[in-house]
XYZ file of C-alpha atoms in Angstrom:
570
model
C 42.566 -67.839 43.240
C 46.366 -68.580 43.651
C 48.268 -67.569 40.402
C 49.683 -70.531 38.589
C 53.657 -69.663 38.446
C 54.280 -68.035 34.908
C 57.674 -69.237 33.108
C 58.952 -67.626 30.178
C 60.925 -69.224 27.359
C 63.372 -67.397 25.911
C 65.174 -69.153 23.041
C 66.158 -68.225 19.126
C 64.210 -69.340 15.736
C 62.382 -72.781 16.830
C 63.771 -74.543 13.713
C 66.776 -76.515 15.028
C 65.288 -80.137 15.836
C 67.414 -80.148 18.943
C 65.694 -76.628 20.267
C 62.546 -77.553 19.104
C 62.708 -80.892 21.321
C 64.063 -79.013 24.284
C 60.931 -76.472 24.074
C 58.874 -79.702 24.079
C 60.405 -80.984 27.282
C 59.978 -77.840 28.805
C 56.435 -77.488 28.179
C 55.957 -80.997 29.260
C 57.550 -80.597 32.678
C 55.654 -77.303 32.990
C 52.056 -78.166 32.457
C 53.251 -81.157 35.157
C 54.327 -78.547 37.335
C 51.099 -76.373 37.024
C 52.586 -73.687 35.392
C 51.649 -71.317 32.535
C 54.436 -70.895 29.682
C 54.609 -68.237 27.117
C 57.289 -68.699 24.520
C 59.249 -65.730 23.375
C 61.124 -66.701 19.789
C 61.616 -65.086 17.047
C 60.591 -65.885 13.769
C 64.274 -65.412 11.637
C 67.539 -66.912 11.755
C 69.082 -63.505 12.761
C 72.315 -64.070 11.679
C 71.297 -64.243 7.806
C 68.616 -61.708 7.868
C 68.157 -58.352 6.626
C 68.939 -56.015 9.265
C 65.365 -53.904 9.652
C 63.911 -56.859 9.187
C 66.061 -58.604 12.282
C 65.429 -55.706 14.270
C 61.847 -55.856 13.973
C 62.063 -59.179 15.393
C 63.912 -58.507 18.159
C 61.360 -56.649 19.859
C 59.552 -59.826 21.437
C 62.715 -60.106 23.511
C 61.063 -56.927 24.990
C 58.681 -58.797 26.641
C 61.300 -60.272 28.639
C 60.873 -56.975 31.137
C 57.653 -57.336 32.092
C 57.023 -58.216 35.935
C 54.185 -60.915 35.326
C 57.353 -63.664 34.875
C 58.773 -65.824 37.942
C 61.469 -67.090 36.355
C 63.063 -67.879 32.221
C 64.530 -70.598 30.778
C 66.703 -69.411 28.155
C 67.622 -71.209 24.893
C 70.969 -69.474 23.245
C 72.037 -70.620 20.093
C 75.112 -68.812 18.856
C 74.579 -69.746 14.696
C 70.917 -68.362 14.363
C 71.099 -65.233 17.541
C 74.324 -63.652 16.986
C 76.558 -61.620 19.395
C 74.825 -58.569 19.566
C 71.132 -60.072 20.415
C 72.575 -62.725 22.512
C 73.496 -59.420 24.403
C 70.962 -58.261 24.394
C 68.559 -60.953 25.461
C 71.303 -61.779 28.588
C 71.393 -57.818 29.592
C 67.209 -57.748 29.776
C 67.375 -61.059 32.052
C 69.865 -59.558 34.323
C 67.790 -56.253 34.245
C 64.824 -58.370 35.417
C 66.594 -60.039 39.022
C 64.534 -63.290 38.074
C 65.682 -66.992 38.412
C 67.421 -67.771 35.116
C 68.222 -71.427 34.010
C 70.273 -71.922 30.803
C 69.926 -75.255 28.724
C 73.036 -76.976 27.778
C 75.464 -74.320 28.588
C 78.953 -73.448 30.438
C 79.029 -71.780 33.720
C 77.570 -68.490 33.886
C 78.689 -65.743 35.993
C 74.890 -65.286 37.297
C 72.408 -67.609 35.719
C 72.291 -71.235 36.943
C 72.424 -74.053 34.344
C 71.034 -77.386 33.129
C 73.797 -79.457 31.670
C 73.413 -82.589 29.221
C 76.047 -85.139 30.382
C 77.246 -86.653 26.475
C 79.791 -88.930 28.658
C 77.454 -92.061 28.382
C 76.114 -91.277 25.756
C 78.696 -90.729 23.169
C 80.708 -93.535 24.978
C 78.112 -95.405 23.475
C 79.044 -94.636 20.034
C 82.780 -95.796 20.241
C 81.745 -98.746 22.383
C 79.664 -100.000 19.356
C 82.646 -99.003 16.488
C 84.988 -101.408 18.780
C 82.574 -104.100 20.144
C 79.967 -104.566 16.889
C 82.744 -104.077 14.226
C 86.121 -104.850 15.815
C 88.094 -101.651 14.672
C 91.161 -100.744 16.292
C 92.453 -97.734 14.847
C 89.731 -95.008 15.407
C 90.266 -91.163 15.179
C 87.503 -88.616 16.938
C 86.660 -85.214 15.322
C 85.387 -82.793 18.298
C 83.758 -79.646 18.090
C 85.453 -76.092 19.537
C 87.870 -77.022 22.739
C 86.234 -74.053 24.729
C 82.855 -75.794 24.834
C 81.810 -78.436 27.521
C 80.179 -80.504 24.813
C 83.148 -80.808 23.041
C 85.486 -82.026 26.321
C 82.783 -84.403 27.181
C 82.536 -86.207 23.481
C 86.253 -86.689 23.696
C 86.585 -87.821 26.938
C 84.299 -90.051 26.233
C 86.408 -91.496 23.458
C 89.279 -91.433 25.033
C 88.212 -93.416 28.230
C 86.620 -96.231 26.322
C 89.730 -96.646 23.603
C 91.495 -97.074 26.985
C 89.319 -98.932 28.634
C 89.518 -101.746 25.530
C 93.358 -101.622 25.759
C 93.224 -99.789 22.283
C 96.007 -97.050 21.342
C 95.594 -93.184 20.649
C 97.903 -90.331 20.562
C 96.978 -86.926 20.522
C 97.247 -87.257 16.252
C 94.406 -89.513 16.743
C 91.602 -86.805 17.835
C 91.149 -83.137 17.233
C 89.561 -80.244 17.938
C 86.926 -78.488 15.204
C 84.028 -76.323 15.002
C 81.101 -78.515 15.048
C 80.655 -77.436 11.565
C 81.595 -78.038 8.013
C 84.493 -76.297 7.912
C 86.641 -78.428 10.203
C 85.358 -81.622 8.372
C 86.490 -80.490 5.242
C 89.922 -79.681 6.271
C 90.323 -82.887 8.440
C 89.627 -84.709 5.347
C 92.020 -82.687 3.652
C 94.905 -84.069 6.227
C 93.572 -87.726 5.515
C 93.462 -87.480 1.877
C 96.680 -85.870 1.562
C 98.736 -88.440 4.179
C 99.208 -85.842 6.436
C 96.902 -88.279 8.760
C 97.115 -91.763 8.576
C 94.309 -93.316 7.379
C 92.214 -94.681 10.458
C 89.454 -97.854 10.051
C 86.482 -95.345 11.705
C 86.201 -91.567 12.380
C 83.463 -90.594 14.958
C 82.524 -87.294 14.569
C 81.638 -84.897 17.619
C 78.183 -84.369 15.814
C 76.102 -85.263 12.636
C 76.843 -82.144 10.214
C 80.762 -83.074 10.933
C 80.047 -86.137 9.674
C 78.180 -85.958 6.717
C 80.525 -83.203 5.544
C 83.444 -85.482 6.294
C 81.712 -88.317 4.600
C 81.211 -86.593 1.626
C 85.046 -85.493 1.614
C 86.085 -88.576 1.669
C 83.871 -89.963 -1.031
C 84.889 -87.280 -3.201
C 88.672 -88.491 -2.694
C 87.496 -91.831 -3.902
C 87.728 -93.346 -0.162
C 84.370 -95.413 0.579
C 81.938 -95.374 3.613
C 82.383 -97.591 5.479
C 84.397 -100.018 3.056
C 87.832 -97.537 3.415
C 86.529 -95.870 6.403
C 83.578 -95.896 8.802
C 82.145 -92.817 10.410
C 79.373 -92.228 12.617
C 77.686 -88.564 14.064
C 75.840 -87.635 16.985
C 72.910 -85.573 17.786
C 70.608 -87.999 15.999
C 69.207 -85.297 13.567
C 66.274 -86.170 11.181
C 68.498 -85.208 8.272
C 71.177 -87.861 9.020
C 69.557 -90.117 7.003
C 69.336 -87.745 4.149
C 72.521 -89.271 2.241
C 73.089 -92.062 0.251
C 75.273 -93.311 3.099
C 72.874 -93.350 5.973
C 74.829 -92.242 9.340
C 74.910 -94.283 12.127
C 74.633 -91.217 14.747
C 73.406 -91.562 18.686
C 70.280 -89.324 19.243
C 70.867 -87.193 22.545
C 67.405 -86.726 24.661
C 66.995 -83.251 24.079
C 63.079 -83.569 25.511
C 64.624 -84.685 28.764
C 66.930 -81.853 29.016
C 64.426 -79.496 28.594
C 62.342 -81.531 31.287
C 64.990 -81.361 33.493
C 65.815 -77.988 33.137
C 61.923 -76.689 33.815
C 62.483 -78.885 37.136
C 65.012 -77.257 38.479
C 63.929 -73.664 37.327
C 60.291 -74.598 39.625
C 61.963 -75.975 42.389
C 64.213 -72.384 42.805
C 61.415 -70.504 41.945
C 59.102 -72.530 44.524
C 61.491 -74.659 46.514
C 58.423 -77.172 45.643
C 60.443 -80.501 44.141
C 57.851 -81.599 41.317
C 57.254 -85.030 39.620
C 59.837 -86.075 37.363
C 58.563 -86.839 33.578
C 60.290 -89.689 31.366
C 59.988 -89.994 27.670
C 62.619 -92.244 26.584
C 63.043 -91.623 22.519
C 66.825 -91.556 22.513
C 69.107 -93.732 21.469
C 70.722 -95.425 18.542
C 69.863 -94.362 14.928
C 71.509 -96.658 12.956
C 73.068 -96.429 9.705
C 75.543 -97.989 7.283
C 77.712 -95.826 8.171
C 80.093 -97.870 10.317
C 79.565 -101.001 8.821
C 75.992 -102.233 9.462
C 74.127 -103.883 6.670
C 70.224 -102.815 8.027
C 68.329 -100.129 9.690
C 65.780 -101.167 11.767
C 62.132 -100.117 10.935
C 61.329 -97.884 13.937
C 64.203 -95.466 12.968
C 62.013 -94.591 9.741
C 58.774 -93.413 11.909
C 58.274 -89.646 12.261
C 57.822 -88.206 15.564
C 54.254 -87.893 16.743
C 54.680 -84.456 17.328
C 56.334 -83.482 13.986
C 53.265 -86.122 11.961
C 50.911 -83.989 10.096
C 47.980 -86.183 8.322
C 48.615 -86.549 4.557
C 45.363 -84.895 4.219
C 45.324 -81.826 5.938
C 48.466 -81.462 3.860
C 46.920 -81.718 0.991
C 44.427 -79.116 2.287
C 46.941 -76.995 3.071
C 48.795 -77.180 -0.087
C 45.668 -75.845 -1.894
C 44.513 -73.205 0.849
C 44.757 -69.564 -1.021
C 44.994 -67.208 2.069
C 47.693 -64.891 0.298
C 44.850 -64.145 -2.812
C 41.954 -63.789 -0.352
C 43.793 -61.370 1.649
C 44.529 -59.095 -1.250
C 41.430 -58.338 -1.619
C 40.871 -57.057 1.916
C 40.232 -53.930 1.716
C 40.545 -52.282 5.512
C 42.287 -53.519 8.664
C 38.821 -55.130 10.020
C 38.071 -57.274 6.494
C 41.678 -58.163 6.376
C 41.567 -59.764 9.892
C 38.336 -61.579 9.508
C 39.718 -63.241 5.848
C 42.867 -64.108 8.528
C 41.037 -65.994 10.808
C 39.198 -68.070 8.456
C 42.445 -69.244 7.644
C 43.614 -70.813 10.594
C 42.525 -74.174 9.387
C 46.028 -74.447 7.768
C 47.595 -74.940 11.662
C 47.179 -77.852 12.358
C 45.780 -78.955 16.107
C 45.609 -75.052 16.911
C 43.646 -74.631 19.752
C 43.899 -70.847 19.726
C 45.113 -67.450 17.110
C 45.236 -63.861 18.508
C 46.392 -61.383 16.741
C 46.744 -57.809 18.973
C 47.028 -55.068 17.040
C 49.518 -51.774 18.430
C 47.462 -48.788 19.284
C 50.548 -46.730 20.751
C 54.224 -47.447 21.896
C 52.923 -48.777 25.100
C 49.629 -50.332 24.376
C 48.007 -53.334 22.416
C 44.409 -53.789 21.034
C 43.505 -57.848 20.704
C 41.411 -57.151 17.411
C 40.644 -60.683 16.181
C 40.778 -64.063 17.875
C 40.324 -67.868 16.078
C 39.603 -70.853 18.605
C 38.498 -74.609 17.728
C 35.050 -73.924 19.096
C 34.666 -70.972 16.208
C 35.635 -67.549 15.384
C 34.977 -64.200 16.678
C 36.223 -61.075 16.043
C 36.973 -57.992 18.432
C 36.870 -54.159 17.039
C 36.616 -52.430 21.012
C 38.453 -50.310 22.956
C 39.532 -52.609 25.153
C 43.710 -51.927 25.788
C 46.009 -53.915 27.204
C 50.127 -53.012 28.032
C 52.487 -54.415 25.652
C 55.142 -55.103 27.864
C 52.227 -56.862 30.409
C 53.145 -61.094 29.335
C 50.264 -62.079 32.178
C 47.696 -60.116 29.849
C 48.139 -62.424 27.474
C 47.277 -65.010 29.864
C 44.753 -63.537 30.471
C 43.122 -63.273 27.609
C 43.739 -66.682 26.487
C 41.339 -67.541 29.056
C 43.005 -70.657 30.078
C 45.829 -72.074 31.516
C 49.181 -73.738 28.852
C 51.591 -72.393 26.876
C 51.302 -69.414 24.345
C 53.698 -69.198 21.542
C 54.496 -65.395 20.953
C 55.570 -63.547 17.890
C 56.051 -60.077 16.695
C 53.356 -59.016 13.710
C 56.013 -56.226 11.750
C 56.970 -55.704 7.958
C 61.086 -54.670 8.463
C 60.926 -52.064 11.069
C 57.259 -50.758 11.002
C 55.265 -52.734 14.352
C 51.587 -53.742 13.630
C 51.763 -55.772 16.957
C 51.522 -59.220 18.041
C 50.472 -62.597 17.402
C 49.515 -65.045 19.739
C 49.258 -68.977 19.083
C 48.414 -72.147 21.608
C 48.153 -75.581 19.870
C 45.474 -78.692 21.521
C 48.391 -80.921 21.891
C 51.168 -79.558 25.146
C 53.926 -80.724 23.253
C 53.165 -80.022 19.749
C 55.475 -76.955 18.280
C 54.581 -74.505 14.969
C 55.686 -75.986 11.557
C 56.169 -74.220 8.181
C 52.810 -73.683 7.435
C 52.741 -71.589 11.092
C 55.502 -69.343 9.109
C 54.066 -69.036 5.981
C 50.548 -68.007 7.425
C 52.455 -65.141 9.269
C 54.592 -63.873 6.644
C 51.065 -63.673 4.657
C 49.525 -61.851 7.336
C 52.566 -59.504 8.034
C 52.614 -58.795 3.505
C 48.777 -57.955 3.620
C 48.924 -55.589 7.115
C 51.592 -54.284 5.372
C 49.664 -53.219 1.730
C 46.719 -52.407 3.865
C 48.397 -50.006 6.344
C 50.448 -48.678 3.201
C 46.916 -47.776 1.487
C 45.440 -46.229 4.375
C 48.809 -44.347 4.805
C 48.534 -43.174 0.850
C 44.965 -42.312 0.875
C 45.583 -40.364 4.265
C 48.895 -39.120 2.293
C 46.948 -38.069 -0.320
C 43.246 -36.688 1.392
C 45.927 -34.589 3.376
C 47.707 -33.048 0.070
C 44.099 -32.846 -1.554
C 43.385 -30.451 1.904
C 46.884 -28.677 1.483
C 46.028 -28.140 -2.109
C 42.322 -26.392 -1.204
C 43.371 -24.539 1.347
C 46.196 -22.704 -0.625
C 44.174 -22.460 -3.886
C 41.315 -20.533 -1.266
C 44.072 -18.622 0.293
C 44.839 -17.621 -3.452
C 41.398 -16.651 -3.903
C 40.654 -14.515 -0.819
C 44.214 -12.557 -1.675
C 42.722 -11.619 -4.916
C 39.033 -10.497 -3.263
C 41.152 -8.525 -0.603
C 43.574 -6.891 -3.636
C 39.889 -6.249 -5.237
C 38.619 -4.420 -2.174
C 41.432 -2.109 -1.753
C 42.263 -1.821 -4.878
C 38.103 -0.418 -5.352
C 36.849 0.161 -1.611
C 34.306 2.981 -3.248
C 32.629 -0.352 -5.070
C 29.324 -1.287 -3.674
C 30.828 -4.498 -2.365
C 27.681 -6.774 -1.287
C 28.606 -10.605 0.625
C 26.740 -11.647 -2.639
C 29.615 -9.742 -4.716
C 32.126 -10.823 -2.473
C 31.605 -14.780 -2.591
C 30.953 -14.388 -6.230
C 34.238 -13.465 -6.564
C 36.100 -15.726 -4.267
C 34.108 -18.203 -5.445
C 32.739 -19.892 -1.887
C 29.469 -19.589 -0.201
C 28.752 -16.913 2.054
C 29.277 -18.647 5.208
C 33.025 -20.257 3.800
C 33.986 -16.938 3.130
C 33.271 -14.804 6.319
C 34.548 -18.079 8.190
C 37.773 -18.383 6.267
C 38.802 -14.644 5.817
C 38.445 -13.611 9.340
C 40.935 -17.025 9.924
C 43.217 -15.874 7.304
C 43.378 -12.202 7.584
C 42.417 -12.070 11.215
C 39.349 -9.543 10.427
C 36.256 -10.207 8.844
C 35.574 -9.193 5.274
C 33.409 -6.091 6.083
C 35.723 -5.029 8.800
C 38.529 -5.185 6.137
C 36.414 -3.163 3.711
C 35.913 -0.573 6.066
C 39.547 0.062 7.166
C 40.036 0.059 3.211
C 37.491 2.935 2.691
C 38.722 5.010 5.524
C 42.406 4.494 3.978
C 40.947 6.047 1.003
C 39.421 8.571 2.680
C 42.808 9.301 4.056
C 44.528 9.818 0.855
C 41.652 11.868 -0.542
C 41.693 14.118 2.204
C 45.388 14.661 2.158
C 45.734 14.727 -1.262
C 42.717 16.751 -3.158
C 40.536 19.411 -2.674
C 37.493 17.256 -3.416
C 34.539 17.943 -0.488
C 33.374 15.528 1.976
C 30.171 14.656 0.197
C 32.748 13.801 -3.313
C 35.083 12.334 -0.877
C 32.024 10.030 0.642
C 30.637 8.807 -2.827
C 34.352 8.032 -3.830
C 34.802 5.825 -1.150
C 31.161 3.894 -1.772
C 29.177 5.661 0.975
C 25.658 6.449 0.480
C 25.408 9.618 2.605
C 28.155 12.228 4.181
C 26.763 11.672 7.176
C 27.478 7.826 7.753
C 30.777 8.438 6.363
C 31.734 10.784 8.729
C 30.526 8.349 11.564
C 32.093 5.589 10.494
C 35.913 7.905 10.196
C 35.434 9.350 12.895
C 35.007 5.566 14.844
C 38.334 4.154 12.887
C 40.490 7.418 13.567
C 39.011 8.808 16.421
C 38.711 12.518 14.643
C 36.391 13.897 12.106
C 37.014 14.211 8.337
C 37.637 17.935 8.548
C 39.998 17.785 11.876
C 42.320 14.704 10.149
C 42.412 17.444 6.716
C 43.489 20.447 9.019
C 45.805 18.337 10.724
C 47.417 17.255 7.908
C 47.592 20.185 5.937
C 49.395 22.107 8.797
């Protein structure tokens, strides 16, 4: 069977609405394409995390080396990656000599790009401040003059003031950061005089504009009374104020689309069926002057609705209690599962636990059509991406995300949802971050009682090392005893077996071989030292007859009692 081509998506913290939307797009044009996706994002805005924390995400970019991809398409957001993993994420795509296709971004010395073309679009936008409202004077605040986006937005503007016979200096637009920031301090130069005051702003995108709006209001300047304004990007949140922004809503889906299309075509030089989904457009607001917002505006995406219901059910669903209770790895994992009902149309939940550096366990799976759970040997490579394929048993797309608590890896968790273009939500989060806090008390337990079992073994085994000294002090201290294995255990206080087994470990003889070598080193002394006779001699040193003493010297030393004396004595 031919494999279906594998794309991987490589892309920050799926909680910008714009990202989110590409992914969607991309997954669309995929499954249209016939090919498998797996998604590797993170599950923290890097950029305001704790550092072990951040770096414990960062290794599902790892995944980016293994040889089951044909080709990425690769998301980079500068706010929520940062310089250092954007880095690192370019350096392991290079490393892989793959087809790389960038969304939305400049030139790249290597990787090709899919570019969204804002010309019409935002043209759009100025078009309506002149032609709905009549304004003449209008100002436009860009974003960052080194970005495309930013040159398009004001060209844009700048061609259609022209185009309507309308005048504009270079006072009349400026450059800013597409954030905050450069809203504030353009409102500054307006409230102050510095600027004069236009009849409409439009802003190079929608968080410009609501900060500017707000600015303004501040000042005592009114929206749109004073001054109109309007965004772009068409975020959700633009509507969030209690001046609703007229922004233009930029078909992020179809970029994504688009982008997929071109990655297959270079990776197959097969030109595949273009999909449409035409949800851009106008958002209007008061904003710039209009007095209603038409109905369809206020619908939520179909792929963002969640029933009102499930919810609820959500709201009430106590996974963190029930998995306090677990009480090993396997009970933890099975309470996990059972949870799943809080992901709403999930088709399917692995969770792969780490068994080494290099390999992966899959240790519990959830599906629609029930639950099972997996405690085998079965191993799989971590770095393998078509494994996890694989195992999912089906063609689609696979959401992947690292299982870790700060730096410590438990592994890996794998999640596919019933409808192509439906991406995790919150409750996706929070049923991770639950998972990740109980692995983590679990694994901490295991590691105390382990901890502790191992100082509870440290502890014997020195306090029967203690004991043994004291029975060996005993037997040289009184070889001519009659030392029995009775006597002997009684005193070290172990069984018979324990103690021949651990004395001949410790001392590296056995106890009666010790004993011995103690009586002849008696003998020794007695001989050298006194005058007694070799039967005294014998009964000092515990022997029952002269003549088994004699033996037994004459084995250790290799002389008789009588040649050692003479030798001595000379």
């Amino acid at each position: 069977m031919k494999k279906r081509p594998l794309i991987g998506i490589v892309t920050s913290v799926l909680a910008k609405n714009y990202v989110r939307n590409i992914v969607r797009g991309a997954i669309a044009q995929a499954q249209e394409c016939g090919c498998d996706v797996i998604i590797l994002a993170p599950l923290v805005h890097f950029t305001q995390c704790q550092t072990e924390h951040a770096d414990g995400e960062r290794a599902i970019y790892q995944l980016i080396s293994s040889q089951s991809f044909d080709g990425f398409l690769y998301i980079k957001d500068d706010t929520t990656m940062g310089v250092d993993v954007i880095a690192e994420v370019e350096s392991l795509l290079l490393s892989t000599n793959k087809y790389v296709m960038t969304v939305d971004e400049q030139e790249h010395s290597v990787f090709d790009s899919t570019q969204y073309d804002d010309y019409d679009d935002f043209g759009k936008v100025v078009r309506h401040l002149i032609e709905v409202h009549g304004y003449r004077k209008i100002y436009c605040l860009t974003g960052p003059q080194a970005r495309f986006q930013a040159q398009t937005r004001l060209r844009a503007y700048q061609d259609i003031m022209s185009e309507h016979g309308l005048y504009f200096d270079d006072t009349y637009y400026s450059y800013g950061t597409f954030w905050v920031d450069s809203a504030i301090e353009y409102a500054g130069r307006i409230i102050s005089g510095e600027l004069s005051r236009p009849e409409a702003i439009v802003c190079g995108n929608d968080v410009t504009a609501m900060a500017l709006i707000k600015c303004l209001k501040s000042a005592g300047i009114r929206v749109p009374a004073d001054i109109a304004v309007t965004g772009y990007d068409g975020f959700p949140f633009a509507s969030n104020i209690d001046v609703s922004l007229t922004t233009y809503s930029r078909d992020h889906y179809q970029l994504g689309a688009d982008a997929v299309r071109r990655l297959y075509r270079n990776i197959t030089g097969v030109l595949c069926r273009k999909i449409h989904r035409p949800e851009s457009g106008f958002m209007i607001g008061n904003s710039c002057g209009c007095d209603s917002i038409p109905a369809k505006q206020m619908l939520v995406s179909r792929n963002e609705d969640v029933p009102k219901m499930w919810e609820e059910d959500v709201f009430c669903d106590a996974m963190p209690f029930d998995l306090a209770e677990a009480d090993s790895v396997p009970d933890l994992l099975q309470r996990a599962i059972g949870h799943c009902g809080i992901l709403y149309q999930m088709k399917e939940l692995k969770i792969y636990l780490k068994v080494s550096e290099e390999q992966l366990r899959l240790a519990a799976e959830c599906s629609q059509d029930g639950i099972s759970v997996y405690q085998n040997d079965k191993l799989m490579a971590q770095l393998d991406a078509g494994a996890f394929i694989q195992e999912s048993g089906n063609a689609g797309t696979l959401f992947l995300s690292p299982l870790h608590m700060q730096e410590r890896q438990f592994g890996l968790i794998s999640l596919s949802f019933c409808g192509n273009e439906r991406i995790y939500d919150r409750n996706y989060l929070r049923y991770v971050y639950d998972l990740e806090a109980a692995l983590d008390r679990v694994y901490s337990r295991r590691d105390n009682t382990e901890k502790q079992e191992e100082s509870g073994r440290i502890s014997s085994r020195r306090e029967q090392h203690r004991r043994l000294e004291l029975l060996r002090k005993q037997l040289q201290d009184e070889p001519g005893a009659s030392w029995t294995i009775e006597q002997m255990s009684h005193a070290a206080e172990m069984s018979r077996s324990t103690l021949q087994k651990l004395y001949k470990a410790y001392f590296g003889r056995s106890v009666f071989e010790e004993l011995i070598q103690f009586r002849v080193e008696r003998a020794k002394q007695l001989l050298t030292e006194t005058g007694l006779s070799l039967r005294e001699i014998s009964e000092e040193c515990g022997y029952s007859t002269e003549s088994y003493f004699m033996k037994q010297f004459k084995s250790v030393t290799g002389v008789t009692p009588t040649a050692y004396r003479k030798k001595c004595s000379k």
